[in-house]
Coordinates of C-alpha atoms in Angstrom, one line a residue:
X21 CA -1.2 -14.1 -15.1
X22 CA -1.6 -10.4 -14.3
X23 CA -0.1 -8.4 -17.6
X24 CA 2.9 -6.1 -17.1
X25 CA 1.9 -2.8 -16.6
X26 CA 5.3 -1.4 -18.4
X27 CA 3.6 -2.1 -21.9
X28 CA 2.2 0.3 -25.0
X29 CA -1.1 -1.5 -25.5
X30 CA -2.4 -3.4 -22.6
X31 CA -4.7 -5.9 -23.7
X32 CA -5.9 -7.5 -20.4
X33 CA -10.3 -6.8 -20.2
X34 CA -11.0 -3.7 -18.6
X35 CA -12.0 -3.4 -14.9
X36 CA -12.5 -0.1 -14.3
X37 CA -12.7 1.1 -10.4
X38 CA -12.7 4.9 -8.4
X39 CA -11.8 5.6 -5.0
X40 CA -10.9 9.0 -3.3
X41 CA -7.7 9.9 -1.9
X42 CA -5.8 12.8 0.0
X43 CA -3.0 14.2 -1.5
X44 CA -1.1 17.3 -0.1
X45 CA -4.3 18.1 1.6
X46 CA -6.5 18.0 -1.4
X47 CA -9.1 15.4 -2.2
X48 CA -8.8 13.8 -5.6
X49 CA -10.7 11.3 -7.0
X50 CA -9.3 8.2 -9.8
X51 CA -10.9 6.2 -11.9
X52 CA -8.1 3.3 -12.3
X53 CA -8.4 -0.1 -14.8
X54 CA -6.7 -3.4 -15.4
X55 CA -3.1 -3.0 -17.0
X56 CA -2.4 0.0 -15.0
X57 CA -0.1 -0.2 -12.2
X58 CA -1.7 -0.2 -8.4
X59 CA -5.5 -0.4 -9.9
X60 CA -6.8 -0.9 -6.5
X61 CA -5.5 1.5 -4.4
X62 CA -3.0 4.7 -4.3
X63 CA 0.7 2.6 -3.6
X64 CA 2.2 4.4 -0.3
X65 CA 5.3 4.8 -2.3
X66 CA 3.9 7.1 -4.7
X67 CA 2.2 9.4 -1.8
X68 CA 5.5 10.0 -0.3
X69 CA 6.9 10.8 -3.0
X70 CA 4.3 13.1 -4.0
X71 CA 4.1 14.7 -0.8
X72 CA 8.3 15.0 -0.6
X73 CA 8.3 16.9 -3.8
X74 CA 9.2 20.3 -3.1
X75 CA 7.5 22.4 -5.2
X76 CA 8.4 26.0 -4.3
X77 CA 9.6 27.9 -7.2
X78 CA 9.0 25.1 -10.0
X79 CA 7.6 25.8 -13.1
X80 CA 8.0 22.8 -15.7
X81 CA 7.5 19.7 -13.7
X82 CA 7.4 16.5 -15.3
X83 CA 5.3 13.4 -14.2
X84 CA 7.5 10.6 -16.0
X85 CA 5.5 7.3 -15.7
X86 CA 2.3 9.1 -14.9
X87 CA 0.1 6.3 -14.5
X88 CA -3.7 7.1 -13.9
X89 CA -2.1 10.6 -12.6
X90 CA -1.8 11.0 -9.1
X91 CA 1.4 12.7 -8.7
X92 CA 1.1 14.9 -11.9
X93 CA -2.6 15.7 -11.0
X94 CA -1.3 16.4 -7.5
X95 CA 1.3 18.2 -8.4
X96 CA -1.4 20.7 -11.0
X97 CA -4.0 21.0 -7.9
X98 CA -1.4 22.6 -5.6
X99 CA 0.5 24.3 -7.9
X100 CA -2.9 25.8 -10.8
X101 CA -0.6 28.2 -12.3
X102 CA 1.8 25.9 -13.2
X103 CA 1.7 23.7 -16.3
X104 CA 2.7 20.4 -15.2
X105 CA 3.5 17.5 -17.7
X106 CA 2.7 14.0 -18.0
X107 CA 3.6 11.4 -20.2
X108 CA 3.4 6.9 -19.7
X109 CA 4.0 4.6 -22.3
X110 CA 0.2 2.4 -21.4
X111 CA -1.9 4.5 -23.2
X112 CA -4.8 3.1 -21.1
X113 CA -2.9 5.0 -18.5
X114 CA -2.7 8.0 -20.2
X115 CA -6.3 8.2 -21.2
X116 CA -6.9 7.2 -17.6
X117 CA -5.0 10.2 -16.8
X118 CA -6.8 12.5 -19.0
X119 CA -10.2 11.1 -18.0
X120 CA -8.9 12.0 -13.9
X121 CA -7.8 15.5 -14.7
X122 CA -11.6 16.1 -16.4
X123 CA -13.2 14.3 -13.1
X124 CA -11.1 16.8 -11.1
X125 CA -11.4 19.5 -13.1
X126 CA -7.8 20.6 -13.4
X127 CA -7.2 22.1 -16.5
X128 CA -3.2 23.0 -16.1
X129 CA -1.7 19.7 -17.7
X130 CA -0.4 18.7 -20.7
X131 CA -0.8 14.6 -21.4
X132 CA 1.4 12.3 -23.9
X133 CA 1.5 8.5 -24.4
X134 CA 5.4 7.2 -25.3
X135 CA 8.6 5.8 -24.0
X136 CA 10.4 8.0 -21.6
X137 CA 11.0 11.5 -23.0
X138 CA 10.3 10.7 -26.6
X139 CA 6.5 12.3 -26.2
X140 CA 8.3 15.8 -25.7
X141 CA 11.1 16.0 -28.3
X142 CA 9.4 18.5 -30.2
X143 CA 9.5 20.8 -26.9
X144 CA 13.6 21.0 -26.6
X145 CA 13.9 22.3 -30.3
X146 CA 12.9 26.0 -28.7
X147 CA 15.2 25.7 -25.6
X148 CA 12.9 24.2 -22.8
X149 CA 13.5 21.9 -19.7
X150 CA 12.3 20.5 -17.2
X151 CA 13.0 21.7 -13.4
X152 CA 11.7 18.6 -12.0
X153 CA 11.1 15.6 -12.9
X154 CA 8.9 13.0 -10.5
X155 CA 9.3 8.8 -11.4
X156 CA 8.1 5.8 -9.6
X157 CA 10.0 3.7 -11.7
X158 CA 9.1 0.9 -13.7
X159 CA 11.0 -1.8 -11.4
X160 CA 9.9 -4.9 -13.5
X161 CA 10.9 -3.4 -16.4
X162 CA 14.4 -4.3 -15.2
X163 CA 17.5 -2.1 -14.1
X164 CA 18.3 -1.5 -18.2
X165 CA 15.4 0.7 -18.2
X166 CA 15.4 2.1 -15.3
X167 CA 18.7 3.6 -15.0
X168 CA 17.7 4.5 -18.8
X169 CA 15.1 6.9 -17.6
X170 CA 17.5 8.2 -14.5
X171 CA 20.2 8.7 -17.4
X172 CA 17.5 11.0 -20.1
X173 CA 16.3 12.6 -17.1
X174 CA 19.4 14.0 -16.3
X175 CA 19.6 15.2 -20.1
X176 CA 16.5 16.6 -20.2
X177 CA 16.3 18.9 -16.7
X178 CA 17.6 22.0 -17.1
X179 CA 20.6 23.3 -14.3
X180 CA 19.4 23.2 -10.6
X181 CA 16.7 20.7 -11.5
X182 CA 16.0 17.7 -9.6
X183 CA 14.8 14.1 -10.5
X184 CA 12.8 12.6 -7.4
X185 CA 12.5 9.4 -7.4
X186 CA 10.6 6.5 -5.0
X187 CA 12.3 3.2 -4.7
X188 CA 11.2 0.3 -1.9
X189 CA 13.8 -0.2 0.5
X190 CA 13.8 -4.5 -0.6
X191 CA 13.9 -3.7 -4.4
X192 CA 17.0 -2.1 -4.3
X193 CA 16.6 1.8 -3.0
X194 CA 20.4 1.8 -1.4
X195 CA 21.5 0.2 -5.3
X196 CA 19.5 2.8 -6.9
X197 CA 21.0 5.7 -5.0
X198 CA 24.4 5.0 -5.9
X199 CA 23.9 4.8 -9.4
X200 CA 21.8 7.9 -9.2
X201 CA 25.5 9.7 -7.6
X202 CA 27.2 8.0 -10.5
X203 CA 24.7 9.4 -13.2
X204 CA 24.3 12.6 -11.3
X205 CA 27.5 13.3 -9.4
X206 CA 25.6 13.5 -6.3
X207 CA 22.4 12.3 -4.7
X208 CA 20.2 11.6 -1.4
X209 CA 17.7 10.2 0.4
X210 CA 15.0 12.7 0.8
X211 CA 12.2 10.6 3.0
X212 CA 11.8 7.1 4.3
X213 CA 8.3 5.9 5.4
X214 CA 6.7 2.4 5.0
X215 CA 9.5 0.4 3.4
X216 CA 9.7 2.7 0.4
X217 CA 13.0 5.8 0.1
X218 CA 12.6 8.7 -1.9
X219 CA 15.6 9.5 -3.8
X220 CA 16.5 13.3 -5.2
X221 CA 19.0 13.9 -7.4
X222 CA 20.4 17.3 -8.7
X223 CA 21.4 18.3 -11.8
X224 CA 24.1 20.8 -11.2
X225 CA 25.2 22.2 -15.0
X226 CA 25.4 20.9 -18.5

């Protein structure tokens, strides 16, 4: 049985693979392994939500969930003067991650292993946010979770920030959204493409 990506310590052997992809007109490579979600192949739900983002006039993005990095190390490639953060709980993702930003020789992130926003508590003791926060959420980790990381997102963006989200159409996107205007007070469908809805939601104030 293939192990659950959503775990601290994968333990399945490694099968380590690359392939190129084209992100918001840049060329990345990733080196990807067993225990990490989408190994093979970039999903198409994560590049449209990657490419929905908008990005004008951010400054502390978040990549919640990072995975081998696309989105984060996306994100950092268009945007090199921003720092752009990225945390997962799989530390074989994370160190995936790390190993990606090296092969692509961006330099402009900051990386942490850990459950949702736990890996940057020490940040919020000096005042800082996030202005955006980017998730392809962890739908077999159930709902609970889910609307778990929605809900700390929310705590953790600062005023006018927005939580982007990408959701399949047949695993509940419509659901999602409404609990994303319940958490949020509002919310919307930003894209649809290849069965897959990108969600935004705004934090308005505290």
């Amino acid at each position: 049985m293939t192990e659950h990506y959503y775990t601290a310590e994968p333990r399945s052997p490694h099968q380590t693979k690359e392939f190129r992809v084209t992100l918001c007109g840049n060329e990345l490579r990733f080196k990807t392994d067993a225990g990490v979600f989408s190994r093979d192949r970039l999903d198409l739900g994560t590049k449209l939500l990657v490419e929905s983002i908008e990005l004008s006039g951010v400054e502390a993005p978040l990549d919640l969930g990072c995975g081998y990095g696309p989105i984060g190390l996306a994100i950092a490639r268009e945007r090199p003067a921003v720092t752009v953060y990225m945390s997962d709980l799989n530390r074989r993702a994370t160190e995936l991650a790390a190993e990606n930003a090296a092969l692509n020789k961006i330099g402009n992130v900051v990386l942490r292993q850990g459950d949702g926003f736990r890996p940057w508590q020490d940040l919020y003791t000096d005042g800082f946010r996030f202005d955006c926060v980017a998730i392809n959420p962890p739908l077999r980790a159930g709902k609970e979770t889910v609307l778990r990381l929605f809900t700390e997102a929310r705590d953790h963006l600062r005023p006018g920030g927005k939580l982007w989200a990408v959701i399949r159409t047949n695993q509940g996107a419509k659901t999602y959204l409404r609990s994303l205007e319940e958490i949020f007070g509002s919310a919307q469908t930003a894209a649809i493409q290849s069965g897959y809805r990108v969600l935004l939601a705004r934090k308005e104030q505290d």
